[in-house]
Amino acid sequence: MQSSTIDPAEVDAVQIDPQKKASPLPRREGDRGRVSSRNPIHHPHPAPPPSRGRVHNSSGYRLADEIPVLTRDLFRFLRFAVLPVFLCLLTPALAPASDDFYAKARARMVEQDLRKRGIADARVLDVMGRVPRHAFVLPSDRFRAYGDHPLPIGEGQTISQPYVVAFMTQAARIKPGERVLEVGTGSGYQAAVLAEITDHVYTIEIRQGLARGSADRLKTLGYARVNVRHGNGYHGWPEHAPYDAILVTAAANHIPPPLIQQLKPGGRLVIPVGSTTYHQTLTLLTKDAAGKVSVDHLLDVRFVPLIYKSP
Ligand code: SAH
């Protein structure tokens, strides 16, 4: 039994690699043995005040006179030649990336992280190659939006790893015209992926700030038909039920019965089930034409927890 706690920012929608050992928890800023400038123990001999005028050594010569000419020339060279070149090289990395940069990063993601790892549904690959994931992450994370990992989206929540988004979408086998419910809107990225496949997407988010932010973002990006609601998705969205597919993008320790009820005969429910703090198994529940349900266990994952009670 482990006794450590997990920072929610470290958790989410990431496929568990069985080869990788659990890494130790990251140290926080405060853990780094800060040295207090007020603590006299760290400053037994206060440093002399900086000299403003010429600096002399004990024998009265200017120190600058002692620096060999070659070294001085080297300093000049570094200052006037190397530094500007270095800054020029650095500028593109600091500037906002271009559409071309994102398109290339997205194409790489589809090939390396999705197709080569077994995502085979042509429609899912096509959609993942079109939705601008960088528009759903924090501005400071845009340059790494297409990396093989989840990213923070604020309020301690995360946008899932691209592979997990593609895997869940593929497992739900959504066809154009079908009605889909997502529980856990977060950034709105998974909802946008679904909206590229069908016009009938409903998504619920329990955190008001995220619900508002993703509704605005989806509108701005041309996904105005996605219906976003602030509320507790544990209870589903009965007004628009039944659904052909339901995706839950937060970790549950059981399958919420209202979601099973709101699934059509022939419907698919994809949900991470297990410990809400540690690992879960991505689970596919299928309801047959007679209303009988069967369950398949698909993939080991780690999601942020599903909240059961409304705050
Ligand atoms: N699908 C999202 C990421 C999901 S992160 C994306 O593409 O960005 C999980 C989200 O589920 C969080 O935003 C969290 O606030 C939300 N959540 C947790 N419990 C919920 C509940 N009971 N109902 C609705 N949303 C919930």
Short mmCIF file of C-alpha atoms and ligand atoms in Angstrom, two decimals:
data_model
loop_
_atom_site.label_atom_id
_atom_site.label_comp_id
_atom_site.label_asym_id
_atom_site.label_seq_id
_atom_site.Cartn_x
_atom_site.Cartn_y
_atom_site.Cartn_z
CA MET A 1 0.00 0.00 0.00
CA GLN A 2 1.49 3.34 -0.98
CA SER A 3 1.00 6.21 1.36
CA SER A 4 2.06 9.13 -0.83
CA THR A 5 -0.48 11.47 -2.36
CA ILE A 6 -0.62 12.45 -6.01
CA ASP A 7 -0.71 16.02 -7.24
CA PRO A 8 -3.74 16.29 -9.58
CA ALA A 9 -1.62 18.29 -12.02
CA GLU A 10 0.53 15.19 -12.46
CA VAL A 11 -2.43 13.02 -13.27
CA ASP A 12 -4.62 12.57 -16.23
CA ALA A 13 -5.58 10.85 -19.28
CA VAL A 14 -2.25 9.33 -19.84
CA GLN A 15 -1.72 5.77 -20.90
CA ILE A 16 0.22 3.83 -18.29
CA ASP A 17 3.42 2.43 -19.72
CA PRO A 18 3.98 -0.87 -17.93
CA GLN A 19 7.74 -0.65 -18.72
CA LYS A 20 8.18 2.62 -16.89
CA LYS A 21 8.81 2.59 -13.15
CA ALA A 22 6.88 5.08 -11.03
CA SER A 23 8.95 8.21 -10.82
CA PRO A 24 9.44 9.89 -7.46
CA LEU A 25 7.14 12.80 -6.73
CA PRO A 26 8.58 16.09 -7.98
CA ARG A 27 10.14 18.36 -5.40
CA ARG A 28 8.31 21.61 -4.83
CA GLU A 29 9.98 24.99 -5.00
CA GLY A 30 9.97 25.23 -1.22
CA ASP A 31 11.86 21.94 -0.86
CA ARG A 32 15.02 23.20 -2.50
CA GLY A 33 16.82 24.20 0.67
CA ARG A 34 16.26 27.91 0.32
CA VAL A 35 18.97 30.11 1.77
CA SER A 36 17.60 33.00 3.71
CA SER A 37 19.55 36.19 3.24
CA ARG A 38 18.39 37.24 6.72
CA ASN A 39 19.98 34.21 8.33
CA PRO A 40 23.39 35.24 9.67
CA ILE A 41 24.63 31.64 9.55
CA HIS A 42 24.74 31.87 5.76
CA HIS A 43 26.59 35.19 5.77
CA PRO A 44 29.27 35.06 8.44
CA HIS A 45 31.40 37.53 6.43
CA PRO A 46 29.30 40.13 4.66
CA ALA A 47 30.58 40.85 1.17
CA PRO A 48 32.17 44.32 0.64
CA PRO A 49 29.99 46.80 -1.23
CA PRO A 50 30.59 46.77 -5.00
CA SER A 51 33.23 49.26 -6.11
CA ARG A 52 31.98 51.90 -8.54
CA GLY A 53 35.33 53.30 -9.68
CA ARG A 54 38.41 51.64 -11.09
CA VAL A 55 39.35 48.33 -9.54
CA HIS A 56 42.86 48.11 -8.18
CA ASN A 57 44.77 45.19 -6.84
CA SER A 58 46.96 45.32 -3.76
CA SER A 59 49.95 46.67 -5.71
CA GLY A 60 48.02 49.61 -7.18
CA TYR A 61 47.77 48.47 -10.85
CA ARG A 62 44.40 48.45 -12.60
CA LEU A 63 43.18 44.85 -12.76
CA ALA A 64 42.17 45.38 -16.38
CA ASP A 65 45.83 45.95 -17.21
CA GLU A 66 46.60 42.46 -16.01
CA ILE A 67 44.17 40.73 -18.39
CA PRO A 68 46.19 39.52 -21.38
CA VAL A 69 45.35 41.19 -24.68
CA LEU A 70 44.26 37.87 -26.17
CA THR A 71 41.69 37.33 -23.42
CA ARG A 72 40.34 40.85 -23.87
CA ASP A 73 39.95 40.25 -27.58
CA LEU A 74 38.16 37.01 -26.84
CA PHE A 75 35.70 38.82 -24.56
CA ARG A 76 35.11 41.44 -27.26
CA PHE A 77 34.55 38.72 -29.84
CA LEU A 78 32.03 36.97 -27.59
CA ARG A 79 30.20 40.23 -26.89
CA PHE A 80 30.02 41.57 -30.43
CA ALA A 81 29.83 38.43 -32.56
CA VAL A 82 28.66 35.36 -30.66
CA LEU A 83 25.99 36.98 -28.50
CA PRO A 84 24.00 38.57 -31.36
CA VAL A 85 24.14 35.30 -33.34
CA PHE A 86 22.94 33.38 -30.27
CA LEU A 87 20.05 35.83 -29.77
CA CYS A 88 19.05 35.55 -33.44
CA LEU A 89 18.92 31.76 -33.12
CA LEU A 90 16.85 32.02 -29.95
CA THR A 91 14.24 34.45 -31.34
CA PRO A 92 12.19 31.91 -33.38
CA ALA A 93 11.88 29.70 -30.28
CA LEU A 94 10.48 32.62 -28.28
CA ALA A 95 8.18 33.98 -30.98
CA PRO A 96 4.67 32.52 -31.38
CA ALA A 97 4.85 29.49 -33.66
CA SER A 98 3.31 29.64 -37.14
CA ASP A 99 0.38 27.62 -38.51
CA ASP A 100 2.94 25.65 -40.49
CA PHE A 101 4.79 24.69 -37.29
CA TYR A 102 1.54 23.39 -35.73
CA ALA A 103 0.49 21.55 -38.91
CA LYS A 104 3.84 19.72 -38.99
CA ALA A 105 3.64 18.90 -35.27
CA ARG A 106 0.10 17.57 -35.74
CA ALA A 107 1.11 15.41 -38.72
CA ARG A 108 3.99 13.98 -36.69
CA MET A 109 1.63 13.23 -33.79
CA VAL A 110 -0.81 11.37 -36.07
CA GLU A 111 1.95 9.26 -37.63
CA GLN A 112 4.20 8.53 -34.66
CA ASP A 113 1.91 8.62 -31.63
CA LEU A 114 -1.36 7.38 -33.13
CA ARG A 115 -1.05 5.34 -36.35
CA LYS A 116 2.20 3.59 -35.39
CA ARG A 117 0.75 2.73 -31.97
CA GLY A 118 -2.34 1.03 -33.31
CA ILE A 119 -4.99 3.70 -33.92
CA ALA A 120 -6.39 2.35 -37.17
CA ASP A 121 -9.77 4.06 -37.64
CA ALA A 122 -9.27 6.30 -40.70
CA ARG A 123 -11.94 8.76 -39.55
CA VAL A 124 -10.32 9.18 -36.12
CA LEU A 125 -6.86 9.68 -37.66
CA ASP A 126 -8.24 12.24 -40.09
CA VAL A 127 -10.00 14.19 -37.33
CA MET A 128 -6.97 14.12 -35.03
CA GLY A 129 -4.99 15.55 -37.94
CA ARG A 130 -7.38 18.50 -38.25
CA VAL A 131 -8.43 19.70 -34.78
CA PRO A 132 -6.06 22.49 -33.63
CA ARG A 133 -5.06 21.03 -30.25
CA HIS A 134 -2.74 24.01 -29.61
CA ALA A 135 -5.85 26.25 -29.37
CA PHE A 136 -7.10 24.22 -26.37
CA VAL A 137 -3.99 24.48 -24.16
CA LEU A 138 -2.53 27.37 -22.16
CA PRO A 139 -0.66 29.87 -24.39
CA SER A 140 2.62 29.01 -22.65
CA ASP A 141 2.18 25.31 -23.60
CA ARG A 142 1.25 25.78 -27.26
CA PHE A 143 4.69 24.83 -28.57
CA ARG A 144 4.32 21.37 -26.96
CA ALA A 145 0.58 20.89 -27.57
CA TYR A 146 1.19 17.93 -29.90
CA GLY A 147 3.53 16.04 -27.59
CA ASP A 148 2.75 12.55 -26.31
CA HIS A 149 1.49 13.68 -22.89
CA PRO A 150 -1.38 15.39 -21.08
CA LEU A 151 -1.09 19.13 -20.33
CA PRO A 152 -2.53 21.42 -17.64
CA ILE A 153 -5.63 23.45 -18.54
CA GLY A 154 -6.13 25.31 -15.22
CA GLU A 155 -8.05 24.52 -12.01
CA GLY A 156 -5.81 21.48 -11.47
CA GLN A 157 -7.29 19.70 -14.52
CA THR A 158 -5.63 18.39 -17.66
CA ILE A 159 -6.25 17.85 -21.36
CA SER A 160 -5.67 14.16 -22.13
CA GLN A 161 -2.72 12.71 -24.00
CA PRO A 162 -3.57 12.67 -27.77
CA TYR A 163 -3.29 8.85 -27.87
CA VAL A 164 -5.95 8.51 -25.15
CA VAL A 165 -8.32 10.94 -26.93
CA ALA A 166 -7.92 8.99 -30.19
CA PHE A 167 -8.24 5.62 -28.42
CA MET A 168 -11.48 6.61 -26.64
CA THR A 169 -12.97 8.09 -29.83
CA GLN A 170 -12.10 4.92 -31.75
CA ALA A 171 -13.50 2.66 -29.01
CA ALA A 172 -16.81 4.57 -29.05
CA ARG A 173 -17.24 3.82 -32.81
CA ILE A 174 -19.11 7.06 -33.47
CA LYS A 175 -20.73 7.54 -36.87
CA PRO A 176 -21.95 10.81 -38.44
CA GLY A 177 -25.43 11.75 -37.23
CA GLU A 178 -25.12 9.90 -33.90
CA ARG A 179 -25.85 11.57 -30.56
CA VAL A 180 -22.90 11.68 -28.18
CA LEU A 181 -22.51 12.76 -24.56
CA GLU A 182 -19.16 13.64 -23.01
CA VAL A 183 -18.77 13.95 -19.23
CA GLY A 184 -15.82 16.21 -18.34
CA THR A 185 -15.53 18.98 -20.98
CA GLY A 186 -12.26 20.35 -19.59
CA SER A 187 -10.67 22.34 -22.41
CA GLY A 188 -13.27 21.26 -24.99
CA TYR A 189 -10.70 19.37 -27.10
CA GLN A 190 -12.35 15.93 -26.92
CA ALA A 191 -15.71 17.61 -27.67
CA ALA A 192 -14.20 19.25 -30.77
CA VAL A 193 -12.87 15.87 -31.94
CA LEU A 194 -16.36 14.41 -31.52
CA ALA A 195 -17.92 17.40 -33.29
CA GLU A 196 -15.78 16.70 -36.36
CA ILE A 197 -17.58 13.35 -36.62
CA THR A 198 -21.17 14.18 -35.67
CA ASP A 199 -23.32 17.30 -35.30
CA HIS A 200 -24.96 16.10 -32.08
CA VAL A 201 -22.43 16.56 -29.29
CA TYR A 202 -23.44 17.27 -25.67
CA THR A 203 -20.77 17.89 -23.07
CA ILE A 204 -20.99 18.58 -19.31
CA GLU A 205 -18.36 20.17 -17.08
CA ILE A 206 -18.66 20.49 -13.31
CA ARG A 207 -16.24 23.42 -12.95
CA GLN A 208 -17.91 26.64 -13.98
CA GLY A 209 -14.73 28.41 -15.10
CA LEU A 210 -13.78 25.54 -17.40
CA ALA A 211 -17.34 25.17 -18.71
CA ARG A 212 -17.48 28.88 -19.64
CA GLY A 213 -13.97 28.89 -21.09
CA SER A 214 -14.52 25.83 -23.26
CA ALA A 215 -17.94 27.06 -24.49
CA ASP A 216 -16.32 30.33 -25.64
CA ARG A 217 -13.34 28.54 -27.15
CA LEU A 218 -15.49 26.07 -29.08
CA LYS A 219 -17.59 28.93 -30.49
CA THR A 220 -14.52 30.92 -31.54
CA LEU A 221 -13.01 27.87 -33.25
CA GLY A 222 -16.15 27.13 -35.27
CA TYR A 223 -17.62 24.38 -33.08
CA ALA A 224 -20.69 26.42 -32.10
CA ARG A 225 -22.96 23.40 -32.49
CA VAL A 226 -21.40 21.66 -29.49
CA ASN A 227 -23.80 21.96 -26.54
CA VAL A 228 -21.85 22.77 -23.36
CA ARG A 229 -23.48 22.65 -19.95
CA HIS A 230 -22.16 23.48 -16.49
CA GLY A 231 -23.30 20.70 -14.17
CA ASN A 232 -22.64 17.33 -12.63
CA GLY A 233 -22.23 14.77 -15.39
CA TYR A 234 -22.57 11.85 -12.97
CA HIS A 235 -26.31 12.18 -13.63
CA GLY A 236 -25.83 12.43 -17.40
CA TRP A 237 -27.94 14.90 -19.38
CA PRO A 238 -31.38 13.26 -19.39
CA GLU A 239 -33.09 15.98 -21.50
CA HIS A 240 -31.18 14.86 -24.62
CA ALA A 241 -30.98 11.12 -23.87
CA PRO A 242 -30.76 8.44 -25.13
CA TYR A 243 -27.24 8.57 -26.58
CA ASP A 244 -25.50 6.37 -29.13
CA ALA A 245 -22.23 6.90 -27.27
CA ILE A 246 -21.09 8.32 -23.93
CA LEU A 247 -17.47 9.20 -23.12
CA VAL A 248 -16.44 9.91 -19.54
CA THR A 249 -13.08 11.67 -19.39
CA ALA A 250 -12.61 11.54 -15.60
CA ALA A 251 -11.82 8.57 -13.34
CA ALA A 252 -14.71 6.76 -11.66
CA ASN A 253 -14.67 3.91 -9.14
CA HIS A 254 -17.90 2.53 -10.61
CA ILE A 255 -19.97 3.09 -13.74
CA PRO A 256 -22.65 5.70 -12.91
CA PRO A 257 -26.04 3.94 -13.33
CA PRO A 258 -27.71 7.06 -14.87
CA LEU A 259 -25.22 6.87 -17.74
CA ILE A 260 -26.07 3.23 -18.45
CA GLN A 261 -29.76 4.16 -18.43
CA GLN A 262 -29.18 7.01 -20.90
CA LEU A 263 -27.47 4.73 -23.42
CA LYS A 264 -29.48 3.57 -26.47
CA PRO A 265 -29.76 -0.12 -27.29
CA GLY A 266 -26.64 -0.72 -29.38
CA GLY A 267 -24.92 2.17 -27.55
CA ARG A 268 -21.31 2.33 -26.28
CA LEU A 269 -20.04 3.85 -23.03
CA VAL A 270 -16.28 4.43 -22.61
CA ILE A 271 -15.11 5.24 -19.08
CA PRO A 272 -11.94 4.90 -16.95
CA VAL A 273 -12.87 2.73 -13.97
CA GLY A 274 -10.67 1.96 -10.97
CA SER A 275 -9.02 3.99 -8.25
CA THR A 276 -9.87 7.66 -8.61
CA THR A 277 -6.44 8.54 -7.16
CA TYR A 278 -4.17 6.04 -8.91
CA HIS A 279 -4.75 3.95 -12.03
CA GLN A 280 -7.86 2.97 -13.91
CA THR A 281 -8.80 0.64 -16.73
CA LEU A 282 -10.44 2.20 -19.73
CA THR A 283 -13.66 0.23 -19.89
CA LEU A 284 -16.10 -0.23 -22.75
CA LEU A 285 -19.69 -0.99 -21.82
CA THR A 286 -21.91 -2.05 -24.71
CA LYS A 287 -25.70 -2.26 -24.58
CA ASP A 288 -27.13 -4.74 -27.08
CA ALA A 289 -30.43 -4.41 -28.96
CA ALA A 290 -32.25 -6.18 -26.12
CA GLY A 291 -30.78 -3.79 -23.52
CA LYS A 292 -28.30 -6.33 -22.10
CA VAL A 293 -24.91 -4.86 -21.17
CA SER A 294 -21.44 -6.37 -21.58
CA VAL A 295 -18.10 -4.98 -20.44
CA ASP A 296 -14.61 -5.04 -21.99
CA HIS A 297 -11.39 -3.83 -20.37
CA LEU A 298 -9.25 -1.98 -22.90
CA LEU A 299 -6.27 -0.01 -21.59
CA ASP A 300 -4.50 1.06 -18.38
CA VAL A 301 -4.84 4.81 -17.91
CA ARG A 302 -4.62 7.63 -15.37
CA PHE A 303 -7.30 10.33 -15.28
CA VAL A 304 -8.23 13.12 -12.86
CA PRO A 305 -11.12 12.04 -10.60
CA LEU A 306 -14.80 12.21 -11.47
CA ILE A 307 -16.58 14.28 -8.86
CA TYR A 308 -19.68 12.54 -7.54
CA LYS A 309 -21.30 15.33 -5.59
CA SER A 310 -21.91 18.80 -6.97
CA PRO A 311 -19.66 21.37 -5.19
N1 SAH B 1 -12.00 15.94 -21.96
C1 SAH B 1 -11.24 17.06 -21.48
C2 SAH B 1 -10.30 16.71 -20.34
C3 SAH B 1 -10.99 16.13 -19.18
S1 SAH B 1 -10.22 16.43 -17.64
C4 SAH B 1 -10.48 17.72 -22.60
O1 SAH B 1 -10.55 17.29 -23.75
O2 SAH B 1 -9.82 18.72 -22.32
C5 SAH B 1 -11.59 15.92 -16.66
C6 SAH B 1 -12.65 16.96 -16.52
O3 SAH B 1 -13.77 16.36 -15.88
C7 SAH B 1 -12.23 18.13 -15.63
O4 SAH B 1 -12.40 19.33 -16.32
C8 SAH B 1 -13.18 18.02 -14.44
O5 SAH B 1 -13.54 19.27 -13.91
C9 SAH B 1 -14.37 17.32 -15.05
N2 SAH B 1 -15.25 16.63 -14.11
C10 SAH B 1 -14.94 15.93 -13.01
N3 SAH B 1 -16.04 15.42 -12.43
C11 SAH B 1 -17.10 15.82 -13.21
C12 SAH B 1 -18.48 15.60 -13.13
N4 SAH B 1 -19.06 14.90 -12.15
N5 SAH B 1 -19.26 16.13 -14.10
C13 SAH B 1 -18.72 16.87 -15.10
N6 SAH B 1 -17.41 17.11 -15.22
C14 SAH B 1 -16.59 16.58 -14.28
#
